[in-house]
PDB file of C-alpha atoms in Angstrom:
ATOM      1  CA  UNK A   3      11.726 171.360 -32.158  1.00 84.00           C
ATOM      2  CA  UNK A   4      11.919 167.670 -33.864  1.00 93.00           C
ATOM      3  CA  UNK A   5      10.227 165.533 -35.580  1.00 98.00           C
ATOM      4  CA  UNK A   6       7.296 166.243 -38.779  1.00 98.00           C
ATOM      5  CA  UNK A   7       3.956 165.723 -38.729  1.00 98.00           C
ATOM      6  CA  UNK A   8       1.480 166.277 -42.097  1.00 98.00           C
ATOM      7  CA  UNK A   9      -2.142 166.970 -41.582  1.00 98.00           C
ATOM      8  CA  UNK A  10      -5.094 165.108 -43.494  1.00 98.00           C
ATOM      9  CA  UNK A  11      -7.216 162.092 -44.633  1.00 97.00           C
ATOM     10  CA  UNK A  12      -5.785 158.730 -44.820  1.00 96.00           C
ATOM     11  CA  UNK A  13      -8.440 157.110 -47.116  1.00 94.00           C
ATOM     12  CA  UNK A  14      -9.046 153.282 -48.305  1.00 95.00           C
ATOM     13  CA  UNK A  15      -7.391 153.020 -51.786  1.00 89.00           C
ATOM     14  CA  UNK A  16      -8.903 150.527 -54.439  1.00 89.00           C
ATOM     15  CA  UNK A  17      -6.853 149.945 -57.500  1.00 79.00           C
ATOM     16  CA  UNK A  18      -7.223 147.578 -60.381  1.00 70.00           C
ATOM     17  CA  UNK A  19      -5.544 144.256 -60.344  1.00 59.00           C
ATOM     18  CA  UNK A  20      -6.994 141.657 -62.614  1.00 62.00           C
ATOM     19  CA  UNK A  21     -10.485 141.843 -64.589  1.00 66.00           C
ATOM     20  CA  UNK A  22     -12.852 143.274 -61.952  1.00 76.00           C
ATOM     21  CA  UNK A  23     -10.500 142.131 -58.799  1.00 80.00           C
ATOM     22  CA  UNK A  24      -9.572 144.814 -56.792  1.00 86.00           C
ATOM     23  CA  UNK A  25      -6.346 145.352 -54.307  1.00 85.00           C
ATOM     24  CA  UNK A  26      -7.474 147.563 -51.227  1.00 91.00           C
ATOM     25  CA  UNK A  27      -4.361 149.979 -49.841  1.00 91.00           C
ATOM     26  CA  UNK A  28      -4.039 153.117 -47.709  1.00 94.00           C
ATOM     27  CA  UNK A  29      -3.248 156.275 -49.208  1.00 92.00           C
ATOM     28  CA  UNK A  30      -4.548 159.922 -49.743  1.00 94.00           C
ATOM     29  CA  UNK A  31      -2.409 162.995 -50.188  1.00 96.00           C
ATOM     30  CA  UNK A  32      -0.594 164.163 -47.576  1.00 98.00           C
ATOM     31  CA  UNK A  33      -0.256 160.321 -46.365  1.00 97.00           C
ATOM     32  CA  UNK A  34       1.599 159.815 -49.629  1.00 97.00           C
ATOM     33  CA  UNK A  35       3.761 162.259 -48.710  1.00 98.00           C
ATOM     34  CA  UNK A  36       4.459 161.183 -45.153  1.00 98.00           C
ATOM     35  CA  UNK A  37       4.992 157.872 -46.545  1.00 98.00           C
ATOM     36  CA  UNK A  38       7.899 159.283 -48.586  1.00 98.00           C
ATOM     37  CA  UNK A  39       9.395 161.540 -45.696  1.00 98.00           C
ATOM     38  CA  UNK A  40       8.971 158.471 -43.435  1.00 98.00           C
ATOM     39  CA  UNK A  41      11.181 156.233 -46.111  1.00 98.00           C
ATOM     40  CA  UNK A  42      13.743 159.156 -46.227  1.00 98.00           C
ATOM     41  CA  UNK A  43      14.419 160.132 -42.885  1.00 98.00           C
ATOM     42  CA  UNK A  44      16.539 158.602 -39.729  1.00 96.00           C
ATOM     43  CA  UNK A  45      14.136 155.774 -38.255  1.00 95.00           C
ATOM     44  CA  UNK A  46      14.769 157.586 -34.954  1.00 96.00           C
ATOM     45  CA  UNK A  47      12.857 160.795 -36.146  1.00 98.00           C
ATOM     46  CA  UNK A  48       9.558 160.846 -35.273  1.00 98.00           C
ATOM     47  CA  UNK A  49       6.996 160.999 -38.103  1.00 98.00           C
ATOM     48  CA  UNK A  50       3.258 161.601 -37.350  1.00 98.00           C
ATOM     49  CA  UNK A  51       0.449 161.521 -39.411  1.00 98.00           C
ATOM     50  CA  UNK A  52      -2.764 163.826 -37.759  1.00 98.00           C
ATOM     51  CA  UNK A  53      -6.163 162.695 -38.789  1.00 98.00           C
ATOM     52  CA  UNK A  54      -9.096 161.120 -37.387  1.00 98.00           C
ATOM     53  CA  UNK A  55     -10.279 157.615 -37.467  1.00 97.00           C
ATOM     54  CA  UNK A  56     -13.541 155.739 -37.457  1.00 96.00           C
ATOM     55  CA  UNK A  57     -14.240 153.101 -35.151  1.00 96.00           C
ATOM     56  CA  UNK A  58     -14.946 149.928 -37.721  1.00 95.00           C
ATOM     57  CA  UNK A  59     -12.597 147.380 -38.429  1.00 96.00           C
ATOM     58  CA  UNK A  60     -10.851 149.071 -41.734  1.00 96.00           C
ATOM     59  CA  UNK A  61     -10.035 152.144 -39.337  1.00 96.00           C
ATOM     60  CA  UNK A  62      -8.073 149.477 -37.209  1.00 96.00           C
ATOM     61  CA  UNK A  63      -6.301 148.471 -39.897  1.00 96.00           C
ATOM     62  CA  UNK A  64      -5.287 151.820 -40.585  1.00 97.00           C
ATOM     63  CA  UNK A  65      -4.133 152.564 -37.752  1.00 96.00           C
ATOM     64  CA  UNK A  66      -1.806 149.214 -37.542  1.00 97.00           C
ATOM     65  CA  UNK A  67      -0.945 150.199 -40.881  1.00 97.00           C
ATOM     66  CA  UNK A  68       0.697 153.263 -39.967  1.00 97.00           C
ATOM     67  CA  UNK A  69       1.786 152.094 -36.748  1.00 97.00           C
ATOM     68  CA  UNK A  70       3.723 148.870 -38.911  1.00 97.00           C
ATOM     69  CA  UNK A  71       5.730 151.460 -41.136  1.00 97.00           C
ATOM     70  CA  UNK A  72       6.735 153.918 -38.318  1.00 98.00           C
ATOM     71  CA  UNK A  73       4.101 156.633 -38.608  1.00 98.00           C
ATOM     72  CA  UNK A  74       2.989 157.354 -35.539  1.00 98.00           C
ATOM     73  CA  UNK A  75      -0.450 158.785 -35.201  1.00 97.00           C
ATOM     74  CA  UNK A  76      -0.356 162.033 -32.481  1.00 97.00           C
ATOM     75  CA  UNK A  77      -3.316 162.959 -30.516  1.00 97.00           C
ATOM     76  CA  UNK A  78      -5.924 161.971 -33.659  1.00 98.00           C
ATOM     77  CA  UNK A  79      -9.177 161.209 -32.465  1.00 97.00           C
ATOM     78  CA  UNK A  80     -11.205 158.472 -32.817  1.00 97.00           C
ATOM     79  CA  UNK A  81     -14.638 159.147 -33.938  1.00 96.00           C
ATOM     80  CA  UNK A  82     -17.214 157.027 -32.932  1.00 95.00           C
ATOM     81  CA  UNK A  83     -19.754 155.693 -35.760  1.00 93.00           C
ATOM     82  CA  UNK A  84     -17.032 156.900 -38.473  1.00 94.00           C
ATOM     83  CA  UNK A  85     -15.728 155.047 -40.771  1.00 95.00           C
ATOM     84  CA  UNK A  86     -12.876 155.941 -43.836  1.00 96.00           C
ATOM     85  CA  UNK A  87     -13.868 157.380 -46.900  1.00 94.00           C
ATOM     86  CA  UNK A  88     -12.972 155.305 -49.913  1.00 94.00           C
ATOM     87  CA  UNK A  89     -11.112 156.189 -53.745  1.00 88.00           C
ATOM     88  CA  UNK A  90     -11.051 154.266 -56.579  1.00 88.00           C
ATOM     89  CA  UNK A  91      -8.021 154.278 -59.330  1.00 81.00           C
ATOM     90  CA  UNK A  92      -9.315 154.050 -62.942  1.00 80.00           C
ATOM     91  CA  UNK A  93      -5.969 153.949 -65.554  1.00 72.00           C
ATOM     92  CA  UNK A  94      -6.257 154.878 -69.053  1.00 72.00           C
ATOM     93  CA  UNK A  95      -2.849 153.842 -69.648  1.00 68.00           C
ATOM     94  CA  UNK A  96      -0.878 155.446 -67.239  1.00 63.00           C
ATOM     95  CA  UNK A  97      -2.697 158.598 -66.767  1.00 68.00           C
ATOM     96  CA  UNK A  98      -5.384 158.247 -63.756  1.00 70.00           C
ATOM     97  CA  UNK A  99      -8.400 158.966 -62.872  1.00 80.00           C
ATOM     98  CA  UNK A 100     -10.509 158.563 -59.645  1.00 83.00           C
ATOM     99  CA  UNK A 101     -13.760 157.613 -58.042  1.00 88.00           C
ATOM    100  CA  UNK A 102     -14.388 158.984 -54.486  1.00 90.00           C
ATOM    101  CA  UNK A 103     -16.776 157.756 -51.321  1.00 91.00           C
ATOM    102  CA  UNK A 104     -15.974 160.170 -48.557  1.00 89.00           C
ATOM    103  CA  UNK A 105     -18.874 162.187 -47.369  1.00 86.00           C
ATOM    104  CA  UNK A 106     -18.936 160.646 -43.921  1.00 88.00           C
ATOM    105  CA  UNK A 107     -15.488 159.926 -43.246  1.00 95.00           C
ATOM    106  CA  UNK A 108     -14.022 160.384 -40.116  1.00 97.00           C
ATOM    107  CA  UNK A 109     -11.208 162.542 -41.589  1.00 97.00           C
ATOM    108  CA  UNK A 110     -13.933 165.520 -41.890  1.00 97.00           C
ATOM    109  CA  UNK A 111     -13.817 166.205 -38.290  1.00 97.00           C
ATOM    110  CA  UNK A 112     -10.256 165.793 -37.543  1.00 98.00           C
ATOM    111  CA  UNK A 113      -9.941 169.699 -36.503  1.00 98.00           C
ATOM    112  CA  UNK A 114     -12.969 169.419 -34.316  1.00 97.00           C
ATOM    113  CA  UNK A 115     -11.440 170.256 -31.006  1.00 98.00           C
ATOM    114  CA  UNK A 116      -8.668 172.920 -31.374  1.00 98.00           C
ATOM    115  CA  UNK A 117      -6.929 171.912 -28.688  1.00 98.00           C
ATOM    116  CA  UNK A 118      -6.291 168.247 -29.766  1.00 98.00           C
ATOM    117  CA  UNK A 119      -5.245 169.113 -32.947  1.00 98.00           C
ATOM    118  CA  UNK A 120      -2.311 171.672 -31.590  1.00 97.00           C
ATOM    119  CA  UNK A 121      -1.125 169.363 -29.404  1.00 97.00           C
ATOM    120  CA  UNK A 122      -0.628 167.026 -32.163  1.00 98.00           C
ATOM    121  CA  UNK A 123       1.441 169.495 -33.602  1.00 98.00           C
ATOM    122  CA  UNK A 124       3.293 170.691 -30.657  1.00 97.00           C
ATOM    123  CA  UNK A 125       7.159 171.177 -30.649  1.00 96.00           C
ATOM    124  CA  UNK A 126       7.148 169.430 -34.417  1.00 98.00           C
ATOM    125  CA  UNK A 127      10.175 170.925 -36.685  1.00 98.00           C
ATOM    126  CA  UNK A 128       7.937 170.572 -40.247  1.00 98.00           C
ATOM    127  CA  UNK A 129       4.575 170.757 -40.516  1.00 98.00           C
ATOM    128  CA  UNK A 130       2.758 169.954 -43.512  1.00 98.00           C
ATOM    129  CA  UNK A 131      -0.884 170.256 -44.809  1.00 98.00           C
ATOM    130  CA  UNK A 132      -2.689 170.583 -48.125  1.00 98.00           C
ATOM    131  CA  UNK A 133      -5.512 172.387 -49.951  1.00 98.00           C
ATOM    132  CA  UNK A 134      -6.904 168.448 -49.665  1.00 97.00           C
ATOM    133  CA  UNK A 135      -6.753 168.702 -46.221  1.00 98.00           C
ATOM    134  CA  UNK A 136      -8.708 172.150 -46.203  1.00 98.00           C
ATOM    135  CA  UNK A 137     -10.997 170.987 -48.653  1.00 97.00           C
ATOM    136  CA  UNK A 138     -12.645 168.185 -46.682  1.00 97.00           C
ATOM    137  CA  UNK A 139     -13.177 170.453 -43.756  1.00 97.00           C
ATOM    138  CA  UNK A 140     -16.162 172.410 -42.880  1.00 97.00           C
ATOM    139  CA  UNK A 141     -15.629 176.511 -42.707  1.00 98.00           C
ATOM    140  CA  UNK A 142     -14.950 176.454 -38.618  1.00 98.00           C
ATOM    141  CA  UNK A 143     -12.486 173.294 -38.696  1.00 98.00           C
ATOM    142  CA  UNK A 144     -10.431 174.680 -42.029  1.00 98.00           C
ATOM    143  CA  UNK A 145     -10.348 177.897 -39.491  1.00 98.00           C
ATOM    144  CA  UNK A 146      -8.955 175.826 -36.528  1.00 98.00           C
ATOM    145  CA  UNK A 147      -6.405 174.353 -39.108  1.00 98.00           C
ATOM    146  CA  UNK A 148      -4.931 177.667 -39.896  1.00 98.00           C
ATOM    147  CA  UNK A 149      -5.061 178.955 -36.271  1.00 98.00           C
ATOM    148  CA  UNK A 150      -3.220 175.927 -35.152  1.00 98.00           C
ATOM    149  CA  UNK A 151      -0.491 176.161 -37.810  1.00 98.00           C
ATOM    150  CA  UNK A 152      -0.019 179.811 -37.406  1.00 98.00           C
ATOM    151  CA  UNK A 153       0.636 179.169 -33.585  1.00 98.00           C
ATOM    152  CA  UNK A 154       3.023 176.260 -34.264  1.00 98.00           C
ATOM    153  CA  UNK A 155       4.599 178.125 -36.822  1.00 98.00           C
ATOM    154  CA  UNK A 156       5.117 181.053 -34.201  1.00 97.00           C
ATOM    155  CA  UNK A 157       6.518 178.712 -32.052  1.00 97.00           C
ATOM    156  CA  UNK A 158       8.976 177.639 -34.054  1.00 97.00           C
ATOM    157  CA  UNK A 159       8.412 175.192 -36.683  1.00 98.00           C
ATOM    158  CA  UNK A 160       8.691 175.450 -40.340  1.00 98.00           C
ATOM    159  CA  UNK A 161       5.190 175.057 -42.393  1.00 98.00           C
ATOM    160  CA  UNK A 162       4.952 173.641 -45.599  1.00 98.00           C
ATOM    161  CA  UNK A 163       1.619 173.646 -48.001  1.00 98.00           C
ATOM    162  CA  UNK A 164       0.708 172.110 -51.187  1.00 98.00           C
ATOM    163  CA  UNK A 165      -2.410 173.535 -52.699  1.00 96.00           C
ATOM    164  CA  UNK A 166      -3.328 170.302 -54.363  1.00 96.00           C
ATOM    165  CA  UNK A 167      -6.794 172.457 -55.406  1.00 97.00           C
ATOM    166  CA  UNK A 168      -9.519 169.629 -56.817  1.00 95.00           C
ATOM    167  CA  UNK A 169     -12.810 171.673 -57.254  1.00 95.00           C
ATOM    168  CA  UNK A 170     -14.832 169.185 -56.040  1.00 93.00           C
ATOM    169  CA  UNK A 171     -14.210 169.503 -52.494  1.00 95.00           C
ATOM    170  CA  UNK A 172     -14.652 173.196 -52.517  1.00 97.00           C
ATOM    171  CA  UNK A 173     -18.291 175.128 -52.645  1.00 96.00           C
ATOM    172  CA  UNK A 174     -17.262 176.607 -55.417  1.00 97.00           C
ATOM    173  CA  UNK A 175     -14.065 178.469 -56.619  1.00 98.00           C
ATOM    174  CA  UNK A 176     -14.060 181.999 -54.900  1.00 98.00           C
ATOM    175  CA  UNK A 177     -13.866 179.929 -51.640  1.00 98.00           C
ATOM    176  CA  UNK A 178     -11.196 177.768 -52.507  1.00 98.00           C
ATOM    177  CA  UNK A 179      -9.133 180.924 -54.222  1.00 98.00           C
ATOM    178  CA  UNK A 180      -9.355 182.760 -50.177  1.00 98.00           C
ATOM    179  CA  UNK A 181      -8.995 178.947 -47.959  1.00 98.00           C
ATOM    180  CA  UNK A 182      -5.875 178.182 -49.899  1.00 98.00           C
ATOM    181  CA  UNK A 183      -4.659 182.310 -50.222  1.00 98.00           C
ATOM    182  CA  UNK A 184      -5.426 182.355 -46.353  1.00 98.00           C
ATOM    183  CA  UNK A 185      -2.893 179.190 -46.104  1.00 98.00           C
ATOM    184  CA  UNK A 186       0.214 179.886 -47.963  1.00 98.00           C
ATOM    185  CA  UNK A 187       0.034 183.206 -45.912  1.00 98.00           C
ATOM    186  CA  UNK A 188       1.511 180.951 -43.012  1.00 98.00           C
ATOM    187  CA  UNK A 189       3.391 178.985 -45.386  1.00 98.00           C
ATOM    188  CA  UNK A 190       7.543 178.745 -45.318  1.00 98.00           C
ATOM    189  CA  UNK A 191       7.762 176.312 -48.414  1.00 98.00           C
ATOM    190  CA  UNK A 192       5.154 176.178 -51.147  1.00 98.00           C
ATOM    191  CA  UNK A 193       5.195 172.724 -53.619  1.00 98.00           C
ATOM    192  CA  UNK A 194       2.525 174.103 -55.832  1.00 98.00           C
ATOM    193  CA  UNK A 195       1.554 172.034 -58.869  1.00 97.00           C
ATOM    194  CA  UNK A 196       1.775 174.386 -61.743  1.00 98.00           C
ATOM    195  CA  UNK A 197      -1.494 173.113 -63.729  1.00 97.00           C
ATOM    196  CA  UNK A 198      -3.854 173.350 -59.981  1.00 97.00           C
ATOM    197  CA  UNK A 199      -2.667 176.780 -60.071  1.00 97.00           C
ATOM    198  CA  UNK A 200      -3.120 177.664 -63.396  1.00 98.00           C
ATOM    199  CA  UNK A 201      -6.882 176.311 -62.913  1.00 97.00           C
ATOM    200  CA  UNK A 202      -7.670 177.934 -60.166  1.00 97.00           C
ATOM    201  CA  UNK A 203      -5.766 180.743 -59.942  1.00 97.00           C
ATOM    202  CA  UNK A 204      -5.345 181.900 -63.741  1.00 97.00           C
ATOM    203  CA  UNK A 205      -1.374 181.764 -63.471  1.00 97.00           C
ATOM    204  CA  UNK A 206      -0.314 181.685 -67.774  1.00 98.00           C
ATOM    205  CA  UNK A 207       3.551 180.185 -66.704  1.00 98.00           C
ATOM    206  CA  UNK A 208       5.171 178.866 -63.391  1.00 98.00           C
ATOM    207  CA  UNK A 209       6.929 182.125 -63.170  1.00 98.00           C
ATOM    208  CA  UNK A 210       3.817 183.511 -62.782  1.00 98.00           C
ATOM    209  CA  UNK A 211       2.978 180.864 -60.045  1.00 98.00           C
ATOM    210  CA  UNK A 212       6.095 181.570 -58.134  1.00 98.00           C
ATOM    211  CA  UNK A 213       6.201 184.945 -58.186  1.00 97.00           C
ATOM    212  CA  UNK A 214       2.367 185.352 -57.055  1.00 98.00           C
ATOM    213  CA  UNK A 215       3.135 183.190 -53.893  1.00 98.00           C
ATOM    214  CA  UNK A 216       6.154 184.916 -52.890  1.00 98.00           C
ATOM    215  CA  UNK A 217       3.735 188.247 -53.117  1.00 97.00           C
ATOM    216  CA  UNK A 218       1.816 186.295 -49.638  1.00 97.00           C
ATOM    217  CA  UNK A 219       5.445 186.348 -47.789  1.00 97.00           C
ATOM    218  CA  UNK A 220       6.731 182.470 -48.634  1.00 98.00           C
ATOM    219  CA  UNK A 221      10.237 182.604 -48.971  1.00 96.00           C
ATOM    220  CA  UNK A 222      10.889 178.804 -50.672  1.00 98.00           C
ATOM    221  CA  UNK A 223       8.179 177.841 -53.396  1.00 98.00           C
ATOM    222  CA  UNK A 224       8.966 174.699 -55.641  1.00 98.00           C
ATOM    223  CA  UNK A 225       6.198 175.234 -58.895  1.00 98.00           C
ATOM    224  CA  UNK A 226       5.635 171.358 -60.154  1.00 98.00           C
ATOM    225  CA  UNK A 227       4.655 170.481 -63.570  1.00 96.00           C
ATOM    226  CA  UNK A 228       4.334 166.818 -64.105  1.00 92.00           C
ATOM    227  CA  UNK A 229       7.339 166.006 -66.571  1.00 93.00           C
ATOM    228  CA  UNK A 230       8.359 169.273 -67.084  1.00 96.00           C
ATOM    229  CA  UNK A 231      11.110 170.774 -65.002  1.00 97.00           C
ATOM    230  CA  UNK A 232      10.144 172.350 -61.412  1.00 98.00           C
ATOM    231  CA  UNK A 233      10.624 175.977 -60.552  1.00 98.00           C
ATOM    232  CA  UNK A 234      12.658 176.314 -57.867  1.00 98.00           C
ATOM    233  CA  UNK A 235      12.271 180.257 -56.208  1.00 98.00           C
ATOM    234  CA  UNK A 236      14.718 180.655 -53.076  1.00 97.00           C
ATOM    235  CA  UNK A 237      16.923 183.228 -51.709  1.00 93.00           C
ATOM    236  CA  UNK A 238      16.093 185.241 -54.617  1.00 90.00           C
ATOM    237  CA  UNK A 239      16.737 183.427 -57.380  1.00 95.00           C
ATOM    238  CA  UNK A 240      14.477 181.753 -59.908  1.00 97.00           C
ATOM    239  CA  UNK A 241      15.907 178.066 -60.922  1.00 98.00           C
ATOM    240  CA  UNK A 242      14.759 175.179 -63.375  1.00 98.00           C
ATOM    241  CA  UNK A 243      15.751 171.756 -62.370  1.00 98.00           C
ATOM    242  CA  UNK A 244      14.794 169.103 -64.960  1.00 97.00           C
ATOM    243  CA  UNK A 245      12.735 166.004 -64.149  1.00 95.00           C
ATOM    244  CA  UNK A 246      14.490 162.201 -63.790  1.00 95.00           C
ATOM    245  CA  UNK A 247      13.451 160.193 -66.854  1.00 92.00           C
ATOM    246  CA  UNK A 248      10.588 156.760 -65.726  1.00 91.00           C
ATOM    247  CA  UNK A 249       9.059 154.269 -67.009  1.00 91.00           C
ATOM    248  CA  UNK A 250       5.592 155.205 -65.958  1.00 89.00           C
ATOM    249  CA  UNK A 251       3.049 152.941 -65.444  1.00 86.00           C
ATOM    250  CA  UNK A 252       0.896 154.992 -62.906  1.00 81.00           C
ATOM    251  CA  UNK A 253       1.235 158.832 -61.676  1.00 84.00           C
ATOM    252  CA  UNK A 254      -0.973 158.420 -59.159  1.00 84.00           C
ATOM    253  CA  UNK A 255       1.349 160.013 -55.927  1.00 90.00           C
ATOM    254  CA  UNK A 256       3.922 161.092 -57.825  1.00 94.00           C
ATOM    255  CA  UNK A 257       3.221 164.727 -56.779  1.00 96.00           C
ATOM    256  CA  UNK A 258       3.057 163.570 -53.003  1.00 97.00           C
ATOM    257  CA  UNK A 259       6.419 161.457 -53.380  1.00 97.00           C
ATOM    258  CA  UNK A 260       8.116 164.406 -54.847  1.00 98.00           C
ATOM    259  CA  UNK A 261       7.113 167.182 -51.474  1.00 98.00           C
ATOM    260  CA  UNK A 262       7.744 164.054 -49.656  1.00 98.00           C
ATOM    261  CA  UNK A 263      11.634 163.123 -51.105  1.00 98.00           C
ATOM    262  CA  UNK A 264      11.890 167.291 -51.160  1.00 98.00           C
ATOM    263  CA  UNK A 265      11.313 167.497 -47.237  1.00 98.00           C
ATOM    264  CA  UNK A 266      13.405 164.391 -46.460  1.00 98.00           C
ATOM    265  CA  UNK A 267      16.246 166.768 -48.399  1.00 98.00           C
ATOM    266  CA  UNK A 268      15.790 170.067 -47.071  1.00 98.00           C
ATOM    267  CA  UNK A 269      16.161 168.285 -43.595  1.00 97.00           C
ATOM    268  CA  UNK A 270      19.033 166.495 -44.228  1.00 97.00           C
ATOM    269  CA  UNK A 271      20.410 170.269 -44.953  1.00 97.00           C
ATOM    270  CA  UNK A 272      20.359 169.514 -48.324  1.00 97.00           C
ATOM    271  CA  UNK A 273      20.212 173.374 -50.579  1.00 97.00           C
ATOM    272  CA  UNK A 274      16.421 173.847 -52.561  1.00 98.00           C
ATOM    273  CA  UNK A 275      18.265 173.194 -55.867  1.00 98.00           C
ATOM    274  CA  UNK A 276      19.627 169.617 -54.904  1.00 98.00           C
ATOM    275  CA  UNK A 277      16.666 168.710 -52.785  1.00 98.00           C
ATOM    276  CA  UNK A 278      14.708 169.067 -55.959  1.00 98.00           C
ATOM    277  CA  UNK A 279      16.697 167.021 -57.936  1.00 98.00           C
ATOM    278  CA  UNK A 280      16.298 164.182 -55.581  1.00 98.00           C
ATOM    279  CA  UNK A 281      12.413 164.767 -55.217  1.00 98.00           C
ATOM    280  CA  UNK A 282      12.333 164.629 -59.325  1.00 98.00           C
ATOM    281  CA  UNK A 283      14.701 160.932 -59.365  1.00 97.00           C
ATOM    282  CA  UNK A 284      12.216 159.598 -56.214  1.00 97.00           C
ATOM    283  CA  UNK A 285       9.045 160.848 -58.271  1.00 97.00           C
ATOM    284  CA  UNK A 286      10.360 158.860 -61.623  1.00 96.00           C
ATOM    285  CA  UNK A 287      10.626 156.027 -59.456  1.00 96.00           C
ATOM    286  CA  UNK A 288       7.170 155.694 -57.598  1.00 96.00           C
ATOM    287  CA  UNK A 289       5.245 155.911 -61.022  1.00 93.00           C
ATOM    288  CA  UNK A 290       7.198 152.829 -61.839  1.00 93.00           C
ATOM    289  CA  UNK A 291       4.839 151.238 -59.510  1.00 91.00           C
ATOM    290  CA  UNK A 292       0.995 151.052 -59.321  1.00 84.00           C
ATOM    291  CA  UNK A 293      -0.678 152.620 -56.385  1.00 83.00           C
ATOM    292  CA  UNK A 294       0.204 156.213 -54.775  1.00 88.00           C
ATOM    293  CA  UNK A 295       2.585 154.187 -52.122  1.00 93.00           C
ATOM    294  CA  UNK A 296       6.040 152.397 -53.712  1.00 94.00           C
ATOM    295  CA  UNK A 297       8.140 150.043 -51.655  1.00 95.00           C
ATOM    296  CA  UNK A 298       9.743 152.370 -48.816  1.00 97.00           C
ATOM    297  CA  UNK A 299      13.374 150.513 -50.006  1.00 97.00           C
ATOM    298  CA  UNK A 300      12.794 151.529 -53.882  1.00 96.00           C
ATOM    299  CA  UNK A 301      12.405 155.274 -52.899  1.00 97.00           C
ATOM    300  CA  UNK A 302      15.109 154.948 -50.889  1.00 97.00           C
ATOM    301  CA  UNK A 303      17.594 153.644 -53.744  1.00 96.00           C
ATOM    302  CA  UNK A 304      16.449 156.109 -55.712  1.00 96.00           C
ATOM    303  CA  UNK A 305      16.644 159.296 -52.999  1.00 96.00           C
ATOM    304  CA  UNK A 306      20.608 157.521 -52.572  1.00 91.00           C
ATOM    305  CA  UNK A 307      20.933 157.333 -56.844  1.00 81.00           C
TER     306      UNK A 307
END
């Protein structure tokens, strides 16, 4: 087993520069995240990112994208007439909120043929995936999703889920409540966000969080909640670990850039407790910067502070 590979949509990100100029990136949950484990982790491991593309010109650039900052890119198909879908950052100071075009994209039929996907996932030490990433998927696909986890996970590697619940993806809540249930029952490491779960799932404190997804067999669960400190649940014991003071000036990613600093630790063998720690000083960092993505380098100094 070696190497990580995260599961999900890699989506054209516009956010606000001057007046009504726009600067065009690459982002979208679990991306954010890979970008993060990518910055963290020995250039010599192998980091994947398992999607599918279109076949336009912005879908190249994706892919060189990823391809130009060491993600690597698996078996993911390319789907002909596809194209990515799109989001929109809107900041009312530094709190965001978002504008999405993604009906059609190519992402929604990245589980399409079983086989593909698994052997995108074959022989990989960490997998990750998302409620996003279930969430954009039709019934069958969000199926072949959790039978292609389950197997890897059989095989060996070590799953790890974020809910990441946004009720517009889902048909309505019931759904989403049994999809995501259904997922952290293969799960190894949870990194819920306390206030998803408290939406969704009714949860009054992140104790309660916690201690309902231990009940589906996960044995590491890290409960986020924004500036607040994160619950840390693991071999037993129940832990707060306060967040790294920032100068904010965008949260967009900084949930992603914390499960992505957190995986970069646990691999380095670093205990839950201190990999949480360095997830919380990497997080303060990247909202320091506009955009979901910060400079690889600056996440770095901060994973090293």
């Amino acid at each position: 087993m070696s190497g990580f590979a995260a599961i999900g949509e890699c989506m054209i990100e516009l956010s606000g520069a001057n007046g009504d100029q726009w600067r065009m990136g690459f982002a979208g949950d679990t991306l954010n995240t890979t970008w993060y484990v990518r910055a963290l982790t020995n250039p010599d491991f192998a980091v994947d990112y398992v999607t599918a593309f279109g076949d336009d010109p912005f879908s190249v650039k994706q892919r060189n994208f990823l391809r130009d900052n060491g993600i690597s890119t698996a078996r993911s198909p390319t789907i002909v007439g596809s194209r990515p879908g799109i989001y929109a950052i809107t900041l009312t100071g530094t709190e965001r909120s978002f504008t999405y075009w993604r009906n059609d994209a190519a992402a929604r039929h990245l589980a399409d043929d079983p086989d593909v996907l698994a052997r995108s996932l074959d022989s990989r030490q960490v997998i990750y995936f998302s409620g996003i990433t279930m969430g954009i998927l039709n019934p069958r696909n969000r199926q072949n999703v959790l039978n292609a986890v389950s197997n890897a996970r059989r095989q060996g590697s070590l799953i790890v889920f974020d809910a990441n619940y946004r009720a517009r993806l889902w048909e309505n809540a019931d759904t989403a409540r049994q999809v995501l249930s259904n997922a952290f029952h293969v799960t190894d490491i949870a990194l819920p966000t306390f206030p998803d779960e408290n939406t969704l799932f009714g949860d009054a404190t992140p104790t309660d969080t916690a201690a309902r997804i231990a009940g589906y067999g996960v044995r590491e669960i890290v409960v986020k909640d924004g500036t607040e400190p994160a619950l840390v649940l693991a071999g037993g014991a129940s832990t707060e670990v306060p967040a790294s003071q920032a100068h904010a000036v965008d949260t967009t990613g900084a949930g992603d850039s914390f499960n992505g600093a957190y995986i970069a630790s646990r691999l380095a063998g670093f205990d839950p407790l201190v990999a949480a720690a360095n997830a919380h000083k990497v997080a303060a960092r990247v909202v320091e910067f506009h955009g979901a993505l910060a400079p690889m380098e600056e996440a770095q100094k901060a994973f090293k502070a």
